[in-house]
mmCIF file of C-alpha atoms in Angstrom:
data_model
loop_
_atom_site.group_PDB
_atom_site.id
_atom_site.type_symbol
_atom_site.label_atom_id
_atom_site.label_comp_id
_atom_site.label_asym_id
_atom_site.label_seq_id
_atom_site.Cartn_x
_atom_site.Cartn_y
_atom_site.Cartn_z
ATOM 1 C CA UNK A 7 -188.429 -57.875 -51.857
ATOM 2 C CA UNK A 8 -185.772 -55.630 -50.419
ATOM 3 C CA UNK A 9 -188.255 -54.193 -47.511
ATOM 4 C CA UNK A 10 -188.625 -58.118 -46.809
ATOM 5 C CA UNK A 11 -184.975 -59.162 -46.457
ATOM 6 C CA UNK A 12 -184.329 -56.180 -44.419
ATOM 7 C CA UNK A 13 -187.391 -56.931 -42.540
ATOM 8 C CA UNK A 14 -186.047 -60.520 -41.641
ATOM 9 C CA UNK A 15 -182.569 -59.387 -40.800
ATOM 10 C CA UNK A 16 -184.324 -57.142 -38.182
ATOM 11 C CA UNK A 17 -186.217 -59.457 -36.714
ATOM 12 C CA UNK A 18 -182.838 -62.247 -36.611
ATOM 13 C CA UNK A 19 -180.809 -59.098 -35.115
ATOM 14 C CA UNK A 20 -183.166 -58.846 -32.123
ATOM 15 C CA UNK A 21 -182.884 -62.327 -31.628
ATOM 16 C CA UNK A 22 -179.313 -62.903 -31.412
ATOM 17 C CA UNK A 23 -179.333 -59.645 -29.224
ATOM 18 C CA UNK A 24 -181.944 -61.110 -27.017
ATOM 19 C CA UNK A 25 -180.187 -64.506 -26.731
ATOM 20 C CA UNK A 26 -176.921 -62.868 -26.405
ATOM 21 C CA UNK A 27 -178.140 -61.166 -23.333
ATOM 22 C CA UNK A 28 -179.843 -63.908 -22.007
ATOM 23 C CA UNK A 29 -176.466 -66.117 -22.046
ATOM 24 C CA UNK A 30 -174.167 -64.181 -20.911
ATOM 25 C CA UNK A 31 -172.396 -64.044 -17.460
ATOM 26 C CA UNK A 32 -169.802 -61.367 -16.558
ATOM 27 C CA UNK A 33 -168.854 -59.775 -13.086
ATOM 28 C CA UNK A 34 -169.057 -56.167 -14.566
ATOM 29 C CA UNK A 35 -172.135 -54.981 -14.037
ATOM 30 C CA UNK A 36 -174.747 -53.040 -17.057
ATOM 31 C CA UNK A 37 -171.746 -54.917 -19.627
ATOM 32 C CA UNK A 38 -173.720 -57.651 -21.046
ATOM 33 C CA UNK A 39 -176.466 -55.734 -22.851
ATOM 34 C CA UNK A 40 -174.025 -53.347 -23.717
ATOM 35 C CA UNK A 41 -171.240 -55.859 -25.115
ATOM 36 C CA UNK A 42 -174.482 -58.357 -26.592
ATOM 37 C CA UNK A 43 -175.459 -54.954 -28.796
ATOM 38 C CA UNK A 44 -172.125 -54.370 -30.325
ATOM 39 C CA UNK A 45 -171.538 -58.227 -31.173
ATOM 40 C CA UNK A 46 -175.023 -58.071 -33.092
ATOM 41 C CA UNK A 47 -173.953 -54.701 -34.987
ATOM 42 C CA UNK A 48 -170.363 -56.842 -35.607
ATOM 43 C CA UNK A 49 -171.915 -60.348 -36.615
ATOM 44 C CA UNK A 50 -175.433 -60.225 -37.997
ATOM 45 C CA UNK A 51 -177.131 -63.268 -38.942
ATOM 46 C CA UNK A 52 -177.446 -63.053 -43.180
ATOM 47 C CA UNK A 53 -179.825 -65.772 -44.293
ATOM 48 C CA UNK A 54 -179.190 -65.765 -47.810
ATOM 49 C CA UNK A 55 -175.301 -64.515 -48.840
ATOM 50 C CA UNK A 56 -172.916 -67.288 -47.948
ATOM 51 C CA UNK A 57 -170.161 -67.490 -49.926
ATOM 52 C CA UNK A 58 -170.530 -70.488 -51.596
ATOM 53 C CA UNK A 59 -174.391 -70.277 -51.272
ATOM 54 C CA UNK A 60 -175.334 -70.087 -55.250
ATOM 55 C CA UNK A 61 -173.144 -74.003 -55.205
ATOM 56 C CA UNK A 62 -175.743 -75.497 -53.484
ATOM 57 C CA UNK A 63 -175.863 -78.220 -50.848
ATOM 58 C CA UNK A 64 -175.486 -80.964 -52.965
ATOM 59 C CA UNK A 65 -172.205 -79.655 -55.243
ATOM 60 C CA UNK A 66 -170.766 -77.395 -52.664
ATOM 61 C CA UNK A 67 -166.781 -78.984 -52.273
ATOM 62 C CA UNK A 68 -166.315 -77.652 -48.528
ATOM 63 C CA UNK A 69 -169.557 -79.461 -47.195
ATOM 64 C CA UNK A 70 -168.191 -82.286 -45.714
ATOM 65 C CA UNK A 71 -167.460 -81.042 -42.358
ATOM 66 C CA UNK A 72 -164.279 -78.825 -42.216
ATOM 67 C CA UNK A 73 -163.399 -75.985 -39.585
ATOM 68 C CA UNK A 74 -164.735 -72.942 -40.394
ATOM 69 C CA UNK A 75 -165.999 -69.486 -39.559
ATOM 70 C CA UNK A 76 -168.680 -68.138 -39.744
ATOM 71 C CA UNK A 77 -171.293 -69.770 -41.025
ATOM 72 C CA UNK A 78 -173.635 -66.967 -42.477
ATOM 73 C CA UNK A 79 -172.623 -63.401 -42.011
ATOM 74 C CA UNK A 80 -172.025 -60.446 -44.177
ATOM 75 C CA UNK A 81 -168.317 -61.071 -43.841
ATOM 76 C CA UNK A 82 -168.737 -63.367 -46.536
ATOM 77 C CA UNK A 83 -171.519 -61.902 -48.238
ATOM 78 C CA UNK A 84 -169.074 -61.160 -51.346
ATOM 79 C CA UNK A 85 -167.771 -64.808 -51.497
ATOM 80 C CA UNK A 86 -164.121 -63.618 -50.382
ATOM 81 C CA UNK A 87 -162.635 -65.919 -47.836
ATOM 82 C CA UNK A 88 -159.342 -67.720 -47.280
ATOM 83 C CA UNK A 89 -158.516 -71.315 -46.890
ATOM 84 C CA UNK A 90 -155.415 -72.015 -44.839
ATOM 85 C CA UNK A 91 -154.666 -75.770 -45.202
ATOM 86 C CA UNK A 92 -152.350 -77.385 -42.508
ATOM 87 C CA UNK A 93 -149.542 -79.640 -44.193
ATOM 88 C CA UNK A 94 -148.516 -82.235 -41.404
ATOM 89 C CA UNK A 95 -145.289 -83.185 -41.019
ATOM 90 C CA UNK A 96 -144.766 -87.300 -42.382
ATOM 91 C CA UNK A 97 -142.688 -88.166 -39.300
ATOM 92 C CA UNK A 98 -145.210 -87.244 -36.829
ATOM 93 C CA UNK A 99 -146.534 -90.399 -34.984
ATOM 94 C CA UNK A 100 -149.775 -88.702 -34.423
ATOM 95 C CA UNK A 101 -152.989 -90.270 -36.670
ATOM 96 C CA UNK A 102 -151.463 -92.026 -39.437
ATOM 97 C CA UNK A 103 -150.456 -95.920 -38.618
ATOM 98 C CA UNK A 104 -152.011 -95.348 -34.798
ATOM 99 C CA UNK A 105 -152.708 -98.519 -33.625
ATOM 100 C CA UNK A 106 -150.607 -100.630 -36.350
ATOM 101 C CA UNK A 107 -147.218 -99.848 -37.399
ATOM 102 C CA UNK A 108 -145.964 -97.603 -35.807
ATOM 103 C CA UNK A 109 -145.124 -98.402 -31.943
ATOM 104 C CA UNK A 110 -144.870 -94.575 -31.308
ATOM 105 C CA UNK A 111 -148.526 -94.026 -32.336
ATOM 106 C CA UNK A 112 -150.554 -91.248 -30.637
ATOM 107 C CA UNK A 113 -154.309 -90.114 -31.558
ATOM 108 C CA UNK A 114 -155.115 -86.773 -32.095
ATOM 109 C CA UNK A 115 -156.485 -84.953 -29.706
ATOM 110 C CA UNK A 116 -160.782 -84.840 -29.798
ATOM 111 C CA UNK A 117 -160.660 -81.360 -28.915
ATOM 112 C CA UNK A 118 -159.611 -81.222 -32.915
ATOM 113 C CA UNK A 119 -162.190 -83.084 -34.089
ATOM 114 C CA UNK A 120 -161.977 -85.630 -37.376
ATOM 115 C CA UNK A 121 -162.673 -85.651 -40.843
ATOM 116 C CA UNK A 122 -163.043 -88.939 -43.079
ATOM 117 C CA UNK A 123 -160.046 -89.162 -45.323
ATOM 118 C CA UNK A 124 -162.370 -90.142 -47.954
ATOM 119 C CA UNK A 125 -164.083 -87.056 -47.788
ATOM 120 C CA UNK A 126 -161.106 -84.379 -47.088
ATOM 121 C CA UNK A 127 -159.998 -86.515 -50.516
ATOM 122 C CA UNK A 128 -163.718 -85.797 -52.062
ATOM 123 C CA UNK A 129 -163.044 -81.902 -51.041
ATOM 124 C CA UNK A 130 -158.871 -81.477 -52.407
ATOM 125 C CA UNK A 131 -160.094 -83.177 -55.593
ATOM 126 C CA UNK A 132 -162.592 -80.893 -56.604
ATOM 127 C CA UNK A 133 -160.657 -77.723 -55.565
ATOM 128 C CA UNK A 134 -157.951 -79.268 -57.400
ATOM 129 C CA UNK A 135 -160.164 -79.145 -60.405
ATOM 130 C CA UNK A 136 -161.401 -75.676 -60.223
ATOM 131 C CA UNK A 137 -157.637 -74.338 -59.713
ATOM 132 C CA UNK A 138 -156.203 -76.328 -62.648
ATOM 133 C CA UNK A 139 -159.150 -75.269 -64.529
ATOM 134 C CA UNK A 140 -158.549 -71.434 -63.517
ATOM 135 C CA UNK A 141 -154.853 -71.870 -64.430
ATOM 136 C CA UNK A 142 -154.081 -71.206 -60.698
ATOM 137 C CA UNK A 143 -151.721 -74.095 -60.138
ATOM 138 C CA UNK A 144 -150.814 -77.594 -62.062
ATOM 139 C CA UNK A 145 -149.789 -80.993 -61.169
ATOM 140 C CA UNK A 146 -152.206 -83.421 -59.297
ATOM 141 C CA UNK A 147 -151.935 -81.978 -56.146
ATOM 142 C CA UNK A 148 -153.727 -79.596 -53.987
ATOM 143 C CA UNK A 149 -150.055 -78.559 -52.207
ATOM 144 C CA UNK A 150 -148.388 -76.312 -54.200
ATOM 145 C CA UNK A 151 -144.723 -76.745 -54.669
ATOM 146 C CA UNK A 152 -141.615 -74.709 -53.161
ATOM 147 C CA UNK A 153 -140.037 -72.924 -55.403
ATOM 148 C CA UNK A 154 -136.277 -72.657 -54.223
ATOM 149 C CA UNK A 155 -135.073 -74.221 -50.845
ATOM 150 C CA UNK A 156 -134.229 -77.668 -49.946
ATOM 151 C CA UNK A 157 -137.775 -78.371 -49.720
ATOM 152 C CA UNK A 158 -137.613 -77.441 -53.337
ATOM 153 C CA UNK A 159 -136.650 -81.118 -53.874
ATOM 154 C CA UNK A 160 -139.010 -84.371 -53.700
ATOM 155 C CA UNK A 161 -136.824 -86.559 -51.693
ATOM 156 C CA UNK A 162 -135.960 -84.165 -49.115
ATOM 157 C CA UNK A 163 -139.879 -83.117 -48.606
ATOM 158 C CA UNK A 164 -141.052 -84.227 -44.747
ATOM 159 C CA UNK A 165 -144.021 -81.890 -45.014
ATOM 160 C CA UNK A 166 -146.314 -83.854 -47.627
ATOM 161 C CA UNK A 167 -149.890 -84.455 -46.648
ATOM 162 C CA UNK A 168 -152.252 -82.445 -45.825
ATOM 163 C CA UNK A 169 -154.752 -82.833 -42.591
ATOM 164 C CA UNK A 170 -156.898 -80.020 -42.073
ATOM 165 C CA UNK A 171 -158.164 -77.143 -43.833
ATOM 166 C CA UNK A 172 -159.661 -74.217 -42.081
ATOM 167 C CA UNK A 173 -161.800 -71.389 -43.773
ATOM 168 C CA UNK A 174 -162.310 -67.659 -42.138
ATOM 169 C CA UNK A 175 -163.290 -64.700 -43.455
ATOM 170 C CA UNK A 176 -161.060 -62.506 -45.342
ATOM 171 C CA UNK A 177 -160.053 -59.701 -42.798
ATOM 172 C CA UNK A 178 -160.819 -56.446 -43.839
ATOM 173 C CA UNK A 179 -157.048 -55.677 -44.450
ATOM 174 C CA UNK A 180 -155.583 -57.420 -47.642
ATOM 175 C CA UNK A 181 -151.600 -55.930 -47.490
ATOM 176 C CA UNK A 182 -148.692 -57.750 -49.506
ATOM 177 C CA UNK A 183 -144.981 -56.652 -48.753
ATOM 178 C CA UNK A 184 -142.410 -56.872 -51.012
ATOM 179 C CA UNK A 185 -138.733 -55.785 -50.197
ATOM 180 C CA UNK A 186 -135.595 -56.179 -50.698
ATOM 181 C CA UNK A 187 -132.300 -56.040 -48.745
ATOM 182 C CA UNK A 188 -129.383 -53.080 -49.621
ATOM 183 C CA UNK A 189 -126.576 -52.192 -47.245
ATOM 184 C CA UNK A 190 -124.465 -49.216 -47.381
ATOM 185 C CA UNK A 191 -120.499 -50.048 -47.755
ATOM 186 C CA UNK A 192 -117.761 -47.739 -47.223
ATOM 187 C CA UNK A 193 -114.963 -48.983 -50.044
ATOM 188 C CA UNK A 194 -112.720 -45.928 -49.321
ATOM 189 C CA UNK A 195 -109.408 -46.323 -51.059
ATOM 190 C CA UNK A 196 -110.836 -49.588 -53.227
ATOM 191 C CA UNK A 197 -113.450 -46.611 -54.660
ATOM 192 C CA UNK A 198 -110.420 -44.565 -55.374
ATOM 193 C CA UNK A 199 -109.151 -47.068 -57.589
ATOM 194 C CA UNK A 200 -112.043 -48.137 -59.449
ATOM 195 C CA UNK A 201 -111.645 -44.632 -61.583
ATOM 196 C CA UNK A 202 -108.527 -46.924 -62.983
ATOM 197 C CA UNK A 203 -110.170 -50.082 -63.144
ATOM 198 C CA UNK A 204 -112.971 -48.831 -65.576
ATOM 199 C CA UNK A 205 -110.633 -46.975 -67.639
ATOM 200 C CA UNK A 206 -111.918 -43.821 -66.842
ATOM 201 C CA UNK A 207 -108.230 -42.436 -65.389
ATOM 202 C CA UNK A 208 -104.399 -42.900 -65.932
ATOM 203 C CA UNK A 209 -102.597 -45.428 -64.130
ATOM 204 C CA UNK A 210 -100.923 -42.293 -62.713
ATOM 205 C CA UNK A 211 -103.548 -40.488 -61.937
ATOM 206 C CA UNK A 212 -104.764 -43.384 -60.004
ATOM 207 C CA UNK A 213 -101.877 -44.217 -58.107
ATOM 208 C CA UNK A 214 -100.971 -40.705 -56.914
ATOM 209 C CA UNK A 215 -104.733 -40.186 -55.320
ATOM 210 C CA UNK A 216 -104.829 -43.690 -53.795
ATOM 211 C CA UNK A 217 -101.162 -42.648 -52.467
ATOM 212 C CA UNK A 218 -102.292 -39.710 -51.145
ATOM 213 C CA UNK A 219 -105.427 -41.328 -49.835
ATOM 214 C CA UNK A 220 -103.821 -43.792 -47.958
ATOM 215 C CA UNK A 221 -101.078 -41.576 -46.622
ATOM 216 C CA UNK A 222 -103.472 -39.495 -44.889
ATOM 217 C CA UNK A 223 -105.550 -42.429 -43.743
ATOM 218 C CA UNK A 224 -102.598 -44.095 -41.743
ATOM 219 C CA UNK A 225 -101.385 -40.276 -41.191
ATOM 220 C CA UNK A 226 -104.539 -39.453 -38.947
ATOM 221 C CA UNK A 227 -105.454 -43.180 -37.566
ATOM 222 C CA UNK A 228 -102.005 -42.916 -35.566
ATOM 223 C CA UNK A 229 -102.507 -39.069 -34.983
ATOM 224 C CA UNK A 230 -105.589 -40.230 -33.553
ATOM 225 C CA UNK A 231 -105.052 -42.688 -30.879
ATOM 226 C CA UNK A 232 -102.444 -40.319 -29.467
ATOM 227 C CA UNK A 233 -104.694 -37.336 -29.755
ATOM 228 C CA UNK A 234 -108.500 -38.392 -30.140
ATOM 229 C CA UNK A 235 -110.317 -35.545 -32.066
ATOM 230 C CA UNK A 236 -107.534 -34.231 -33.662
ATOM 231 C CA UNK A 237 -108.602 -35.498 -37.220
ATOM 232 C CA UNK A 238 -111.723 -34.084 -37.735
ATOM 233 C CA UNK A 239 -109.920 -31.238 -36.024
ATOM 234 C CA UNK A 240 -107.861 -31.209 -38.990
ATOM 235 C CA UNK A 241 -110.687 -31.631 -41.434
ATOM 236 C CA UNK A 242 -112.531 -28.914 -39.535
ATOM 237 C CA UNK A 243 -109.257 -26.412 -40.687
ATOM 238 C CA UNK A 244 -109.140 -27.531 -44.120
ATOM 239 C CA UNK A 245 -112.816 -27.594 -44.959
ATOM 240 C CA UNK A 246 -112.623 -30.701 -46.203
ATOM 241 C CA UNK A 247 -112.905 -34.668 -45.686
ATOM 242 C CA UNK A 248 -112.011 -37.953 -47.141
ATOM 243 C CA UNK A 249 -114.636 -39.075 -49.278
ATOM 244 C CA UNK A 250 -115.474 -42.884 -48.130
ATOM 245 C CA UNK A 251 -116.738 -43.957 -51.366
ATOM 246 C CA UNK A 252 -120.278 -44.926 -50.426
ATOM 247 C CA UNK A 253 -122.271 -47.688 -52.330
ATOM 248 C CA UNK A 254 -124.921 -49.085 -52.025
ATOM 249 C CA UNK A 255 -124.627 -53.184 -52.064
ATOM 250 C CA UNK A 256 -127.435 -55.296 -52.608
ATOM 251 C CA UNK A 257 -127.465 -58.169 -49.624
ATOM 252 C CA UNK A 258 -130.674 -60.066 -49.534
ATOM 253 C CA UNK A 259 -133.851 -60.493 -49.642
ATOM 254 C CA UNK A 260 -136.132 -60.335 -46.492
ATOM 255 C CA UNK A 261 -139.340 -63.039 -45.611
ATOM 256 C CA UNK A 262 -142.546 -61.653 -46.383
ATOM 257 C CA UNK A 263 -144.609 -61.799 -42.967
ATOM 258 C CA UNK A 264 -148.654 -61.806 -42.915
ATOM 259 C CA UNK A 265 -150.433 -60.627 -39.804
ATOM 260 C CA UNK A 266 -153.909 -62.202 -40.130
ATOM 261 C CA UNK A 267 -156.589 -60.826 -37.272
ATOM 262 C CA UNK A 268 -159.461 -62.225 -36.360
ATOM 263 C CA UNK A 269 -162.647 -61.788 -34.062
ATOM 264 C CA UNK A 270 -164.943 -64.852 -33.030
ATOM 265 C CA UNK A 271 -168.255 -63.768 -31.722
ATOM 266 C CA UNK A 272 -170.201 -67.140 -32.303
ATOM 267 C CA UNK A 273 -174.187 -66.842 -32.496
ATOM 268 C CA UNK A 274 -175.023 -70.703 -31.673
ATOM 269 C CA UNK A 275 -173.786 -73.459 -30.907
ATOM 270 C CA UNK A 276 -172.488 -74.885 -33.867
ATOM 271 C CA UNK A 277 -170.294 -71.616 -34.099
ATOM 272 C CA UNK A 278 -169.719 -71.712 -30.038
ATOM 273 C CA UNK A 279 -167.890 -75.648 -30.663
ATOM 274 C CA UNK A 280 -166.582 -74.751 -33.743
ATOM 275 C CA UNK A 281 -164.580 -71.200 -32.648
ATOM 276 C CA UNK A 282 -162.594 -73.483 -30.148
ATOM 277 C CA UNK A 283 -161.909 -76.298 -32.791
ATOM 278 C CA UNK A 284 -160.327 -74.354 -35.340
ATOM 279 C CA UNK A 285 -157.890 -72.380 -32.431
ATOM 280 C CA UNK A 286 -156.809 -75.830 -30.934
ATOM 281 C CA UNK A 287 -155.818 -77.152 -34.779
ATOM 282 C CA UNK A 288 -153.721 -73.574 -35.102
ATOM 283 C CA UNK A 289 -152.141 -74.044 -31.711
ATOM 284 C CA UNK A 290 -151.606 -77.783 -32.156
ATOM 285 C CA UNK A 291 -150.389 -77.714 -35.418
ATOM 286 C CA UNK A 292 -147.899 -74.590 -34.987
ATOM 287 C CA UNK A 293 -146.159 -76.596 -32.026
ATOM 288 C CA UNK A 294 -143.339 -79.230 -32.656
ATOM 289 C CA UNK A 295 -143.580 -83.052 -31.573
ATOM 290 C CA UNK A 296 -141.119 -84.854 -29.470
ATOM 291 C CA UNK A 297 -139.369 -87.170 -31.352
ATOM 292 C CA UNK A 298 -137.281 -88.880 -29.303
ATOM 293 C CA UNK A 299 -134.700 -87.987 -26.727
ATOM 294 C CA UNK A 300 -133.062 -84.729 -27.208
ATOM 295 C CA UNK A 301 -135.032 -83.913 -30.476
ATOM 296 C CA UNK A 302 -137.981 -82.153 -32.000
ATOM 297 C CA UNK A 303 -139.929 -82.514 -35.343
ATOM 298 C CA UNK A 304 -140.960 -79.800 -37.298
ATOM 299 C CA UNK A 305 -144.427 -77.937 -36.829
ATOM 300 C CA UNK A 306 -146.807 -78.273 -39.324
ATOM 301 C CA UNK A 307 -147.036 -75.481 -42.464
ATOM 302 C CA UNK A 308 -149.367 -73.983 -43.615
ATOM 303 C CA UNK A 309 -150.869 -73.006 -47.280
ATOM 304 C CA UNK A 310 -152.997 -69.629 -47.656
ATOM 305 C CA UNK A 311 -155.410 -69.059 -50.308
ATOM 306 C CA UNK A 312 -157.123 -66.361 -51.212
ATOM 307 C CA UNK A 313 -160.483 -67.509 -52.394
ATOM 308 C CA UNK A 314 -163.597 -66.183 -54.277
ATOM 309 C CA UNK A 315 -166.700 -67.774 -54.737
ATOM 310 C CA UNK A 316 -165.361 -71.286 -55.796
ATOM 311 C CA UNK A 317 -162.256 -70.617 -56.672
ATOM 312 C CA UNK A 318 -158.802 -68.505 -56.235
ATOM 313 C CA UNK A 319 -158.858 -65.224 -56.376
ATOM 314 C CA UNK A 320 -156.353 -64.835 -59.382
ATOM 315 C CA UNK A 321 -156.229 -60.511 -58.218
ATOM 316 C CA UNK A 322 -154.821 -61.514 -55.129
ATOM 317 C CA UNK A 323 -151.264 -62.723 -54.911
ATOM 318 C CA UNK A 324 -150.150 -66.129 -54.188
ATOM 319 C CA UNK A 325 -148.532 -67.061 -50.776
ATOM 320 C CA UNK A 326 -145.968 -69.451 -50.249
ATOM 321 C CA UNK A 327 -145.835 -72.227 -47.735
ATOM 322 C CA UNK A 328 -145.884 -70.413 -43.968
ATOM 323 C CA UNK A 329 -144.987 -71.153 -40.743
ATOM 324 C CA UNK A 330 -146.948 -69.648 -37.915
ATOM 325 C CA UNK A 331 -144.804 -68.494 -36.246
ATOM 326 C CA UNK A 332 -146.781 -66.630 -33.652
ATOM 327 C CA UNK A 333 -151.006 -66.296 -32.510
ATOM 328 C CA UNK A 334 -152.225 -64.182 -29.751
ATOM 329 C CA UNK A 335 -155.688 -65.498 -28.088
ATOM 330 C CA UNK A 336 -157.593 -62.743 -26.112
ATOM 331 C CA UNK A 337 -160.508 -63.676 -24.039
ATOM 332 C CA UNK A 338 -161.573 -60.288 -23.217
ATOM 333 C CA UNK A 339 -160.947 -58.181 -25.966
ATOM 334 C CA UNK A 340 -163.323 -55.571 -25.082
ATOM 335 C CA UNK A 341 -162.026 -55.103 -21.457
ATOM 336 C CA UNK A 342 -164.290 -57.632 -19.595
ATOM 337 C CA UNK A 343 -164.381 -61.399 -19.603
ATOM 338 C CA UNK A 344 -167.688 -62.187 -19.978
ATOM 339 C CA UNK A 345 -168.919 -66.063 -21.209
ATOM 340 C CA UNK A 346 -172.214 -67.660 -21.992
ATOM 341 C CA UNK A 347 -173.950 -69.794 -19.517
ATOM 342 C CA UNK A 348 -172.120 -72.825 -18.421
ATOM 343 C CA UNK A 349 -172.867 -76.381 -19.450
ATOM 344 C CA UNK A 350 -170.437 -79.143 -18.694
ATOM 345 C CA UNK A 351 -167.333 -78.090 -20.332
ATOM 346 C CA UNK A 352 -167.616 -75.041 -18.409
ATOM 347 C CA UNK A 353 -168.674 -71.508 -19.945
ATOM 348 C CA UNK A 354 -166.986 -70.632 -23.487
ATOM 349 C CA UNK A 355 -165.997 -66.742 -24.271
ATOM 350 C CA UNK A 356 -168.841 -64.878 -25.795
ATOM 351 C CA UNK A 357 -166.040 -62.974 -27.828
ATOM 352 C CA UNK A 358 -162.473 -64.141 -28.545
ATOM 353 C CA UNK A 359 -159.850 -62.189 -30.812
ATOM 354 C CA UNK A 360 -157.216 -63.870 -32.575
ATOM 355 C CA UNK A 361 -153.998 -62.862 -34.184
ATOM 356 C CA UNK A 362 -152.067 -65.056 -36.461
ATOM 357 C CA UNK A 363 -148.578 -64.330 -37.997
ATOM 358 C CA UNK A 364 -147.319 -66.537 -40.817
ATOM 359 C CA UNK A 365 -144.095 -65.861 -42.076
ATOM 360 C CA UNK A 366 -142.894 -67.267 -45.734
ATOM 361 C CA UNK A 367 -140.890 -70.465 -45.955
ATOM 362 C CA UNK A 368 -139.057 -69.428 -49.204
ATOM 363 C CA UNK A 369 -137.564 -66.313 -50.478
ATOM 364 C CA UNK A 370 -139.585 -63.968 -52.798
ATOM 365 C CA UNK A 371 -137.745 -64.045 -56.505
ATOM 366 C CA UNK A 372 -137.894 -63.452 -60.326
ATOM 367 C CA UNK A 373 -138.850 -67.018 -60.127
ATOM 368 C CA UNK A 374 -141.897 -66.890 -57.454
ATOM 369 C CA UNK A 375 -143.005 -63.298 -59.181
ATOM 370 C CA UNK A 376 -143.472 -64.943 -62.617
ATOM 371 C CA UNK A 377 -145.878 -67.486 -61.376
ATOM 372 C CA UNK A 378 -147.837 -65.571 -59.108
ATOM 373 C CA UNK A 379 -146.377 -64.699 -56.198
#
């Protein structure tokens, strides 16, 4: 049975090599067989290990017609992926009430393509289910709550709904940063005192260092802008300096930032149309809206999950709501811009690398840490 599968993936391998070779069109010549060989090797067709293959067609929550990439490789052979879900913001005028209530209504864009609300419904309910079931996340909704921050709080929440979700592979790196902030204070003559204020010296004892301490202080400060040097001069001769009283003071705590990269190399068609759809929702949604004169909504967020099979993979940290704040597109990531044949959109990429970075809406905590963060 194994001598078969591998048999099959041979024969699908030469295909997509042949086909690759056939389509292409770039000015460098000898490149396209060369650059058609390495996208086989990168993307090989896997007939049988999809990651949410053993849920069949019927059951399977994300068949109802949501971005995603790829369709069958061994990038997903192991059912790892992630689902980044794009949480709109409720003032935009785009979709909701277009054509009705609102006079400001625009239409999305086609190049984004549309899902049925009853069926993006269909899909949040039944990963819902499976979370609440895993012990992921509570409540009855899909969006998982902030944690601290004004958007902590129901009534101030503008970013409510989601309207796309978008799975991709799970890059090969998986890295989670945590950190926190400390900055080194000089107390000088306050740290001379604090042998007093913790009881650990006379008042005396106290007084006559921070005397001293400050007598030499002003003593060389004003010796100093007459003659510059002349203090460490005089530290030089004695062999000895004022001790500033380091410490080290905690300040704050940094955003955790996630670098997500990604390389397209679509096989068909489906992949081809589908490549471009989900980088026009990133770039749309990671854009503000005009709102009216002289202001600006807020861009969409976004919500990462690490997934596994058909459900969240509970080993992998949680991530809070993200902005993207950044994505690099490169149409000729192997040195050469070469495209498949035309048709009447023009000629798409045959390979297109993507960077996204996401940085953390909230604060990491004691708080966030305890529930999975």
């Amino acid at each position: 049975m194994g001598f078969f599968t591998n048999k099959v993936k041979s024969i699908i391998k030469q295909k997509v090599t042949s086909n690759l070779i056939s389509g292409f069109q770039s000015a460098a010549f000898g490149q396209p067989k060369k650059l058609a060989a390495k996208l086989a090797s990168k993307s090989p067709l896997d007939m049988s290990k999809s990651p949410v293959a053993h849920m069949g067609a019927t059951v399977n929550p994300y068949n109802y017609g949501i971005a995603q990439y790829p369709q069958e490789t061994t990038n997903l052979a192991d059912g790892h992926y992630i689902i980044f879900d794009v949480i709109e913001n409720r003032r935009t005028h785009y979709g909701v009430g277009t054509g009705y209530d609102d006079p400001n209504a625009k239409s999305y864009p086609k190049s984004l393509g549309m899902v049925g609300e009853g069926k993006l419904q269909a899909f949040q309910d039944k990963r819902l289910a499976r979370l609440k079931e895993q012990k992921f996340q509570g409540g009855e909704s899909i969006l998982r709550s902030q944690a601290s921050g004004i958007n902590s709080k129901k009534n101030l929440q503008i970013h409510t709904r989601i309207s796309d979700s978008i799975i991709l592979y799970t890059p090969p790196a998986v890295k989670f940063d945590y950190k926190v902030g400390y900055e080194q204070i000089d107390t000088g003559i306050a740290g001379v005192m604090a042998g007093f204020f913790d009881g650990k010296g006379s008042l005396m004892d106290s007084l006559k260092g921070v005397g001293a301490n400050f007598l030499e202080t002003v003593t060389k400060s004003a010796l100093e802008i007459a003659i510059p040097g002349l203090g460490a001069a005089v530290d030089k001769g004695l062999g000895r300096t004022q001790n500033p009283n380091s410490e080290m003071v905690f300040k704050s705590v940094p955003f955790r930032e996630f670098a997500f990269p990604y390389e397209f190399a679509p096989k068909n068609e489906k992949e081809k149309d589908e490549v471009q759809r989900i980088i026009e929702i990133f770039k749309f949604n990671m854009m503000p809206e005009k709102l009216s004169a002289g202001y600006l909504t807020a861009p969409a967020q976004f919500q990462l999950t690490y997934m596994y099979r058909d459900g969240a993979n509970m080993y992998v940290p949680k991530i809070a709501r993200c902005a993207l704040r950044g994505m690099s597109i490169d149409y000729s990531p192997e040195g050469v811009f070469t495209t498949f044949k035309g048709d009447d959109k023009g000629a798409a990429p045959v390979l297109t690398k993507v960077d996204l970075d996401f940085v953390e809406m909230e604060i990491m905590t004691k708080e966030t840490i305890a529930i999975g963060h």
